[in-house]
Short mmCIF file of C-alpha atoms in Angstrom, two decimals:
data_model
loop_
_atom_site.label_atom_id
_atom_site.label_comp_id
_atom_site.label_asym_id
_atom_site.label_seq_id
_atom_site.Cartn_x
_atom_site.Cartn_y
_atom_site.Cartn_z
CA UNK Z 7 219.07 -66.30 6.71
CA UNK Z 8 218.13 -62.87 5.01
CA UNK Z 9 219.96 -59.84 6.22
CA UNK Z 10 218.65 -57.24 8.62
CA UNK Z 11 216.89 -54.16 6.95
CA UNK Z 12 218.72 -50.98 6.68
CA UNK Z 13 217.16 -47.78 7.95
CA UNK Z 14 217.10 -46.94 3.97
CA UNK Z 15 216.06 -50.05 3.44
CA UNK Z 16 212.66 -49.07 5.96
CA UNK Z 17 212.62 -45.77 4.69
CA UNK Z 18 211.93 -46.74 0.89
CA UNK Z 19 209.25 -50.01 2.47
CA UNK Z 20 207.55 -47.41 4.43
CA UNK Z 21 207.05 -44.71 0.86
CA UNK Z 22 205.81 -47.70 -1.07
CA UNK Z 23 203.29 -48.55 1.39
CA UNK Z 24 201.79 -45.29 1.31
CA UNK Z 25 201.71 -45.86 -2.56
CA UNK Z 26 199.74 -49.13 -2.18
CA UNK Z 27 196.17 -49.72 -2.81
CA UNK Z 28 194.23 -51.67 0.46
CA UNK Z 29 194.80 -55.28 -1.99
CA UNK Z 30 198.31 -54.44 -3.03
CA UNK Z 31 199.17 -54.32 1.00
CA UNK Z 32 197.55 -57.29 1.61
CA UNK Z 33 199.60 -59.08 -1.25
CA UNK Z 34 202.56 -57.70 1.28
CA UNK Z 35 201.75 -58.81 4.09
CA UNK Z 36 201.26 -62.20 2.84
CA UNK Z 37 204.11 -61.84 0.74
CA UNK Z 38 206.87 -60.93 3.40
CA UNK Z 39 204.86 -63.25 6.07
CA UNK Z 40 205.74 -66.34 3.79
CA UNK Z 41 209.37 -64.96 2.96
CA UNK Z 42 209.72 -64.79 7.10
CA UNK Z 43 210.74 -60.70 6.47
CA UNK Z 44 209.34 -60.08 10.36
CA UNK Z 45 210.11 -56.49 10.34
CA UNK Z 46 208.28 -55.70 6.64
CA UNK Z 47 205.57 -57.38 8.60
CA UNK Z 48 205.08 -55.35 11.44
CA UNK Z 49 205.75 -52.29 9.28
CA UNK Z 50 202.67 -53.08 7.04
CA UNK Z 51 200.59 -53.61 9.75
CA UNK Z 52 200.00 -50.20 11.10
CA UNK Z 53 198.86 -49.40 7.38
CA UNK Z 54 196.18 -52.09 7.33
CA UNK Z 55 194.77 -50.80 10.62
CA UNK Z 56 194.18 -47.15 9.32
CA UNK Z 57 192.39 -48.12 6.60
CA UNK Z 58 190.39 -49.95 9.28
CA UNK Z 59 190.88 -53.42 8.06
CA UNK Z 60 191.34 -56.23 10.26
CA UNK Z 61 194.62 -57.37 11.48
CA UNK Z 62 194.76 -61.02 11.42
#
């Protein structure tokens, strides 16, 4: 079982998302959905939804 994020932890997610390229968030999402990081999950989601991508 993997530890609970930090608020740093969030923080520095959260700045590299907005660094991320449309792809490069995808390869996240898919990334921390096969890891089981829940919370990395639902933090890259709101990003995918601005660029008006689908969620899903």
């Amino acid at each position: 079982m993997s530890r609970r994020p930090t608020a740093q932890d969030i923080r520095e997610f959260c700045m590299y998302l907005e660094t991320c390229t449309d792809a490069q968030v995808r390869g996240v999402l898919e990334r921390e959905s096969k890891a089981g990081r829940v919370t990395y999950v639902r933090l890259a989601y709101p990003i995918r939804d601005l660029n008006h991508e689908p969620i899903g």
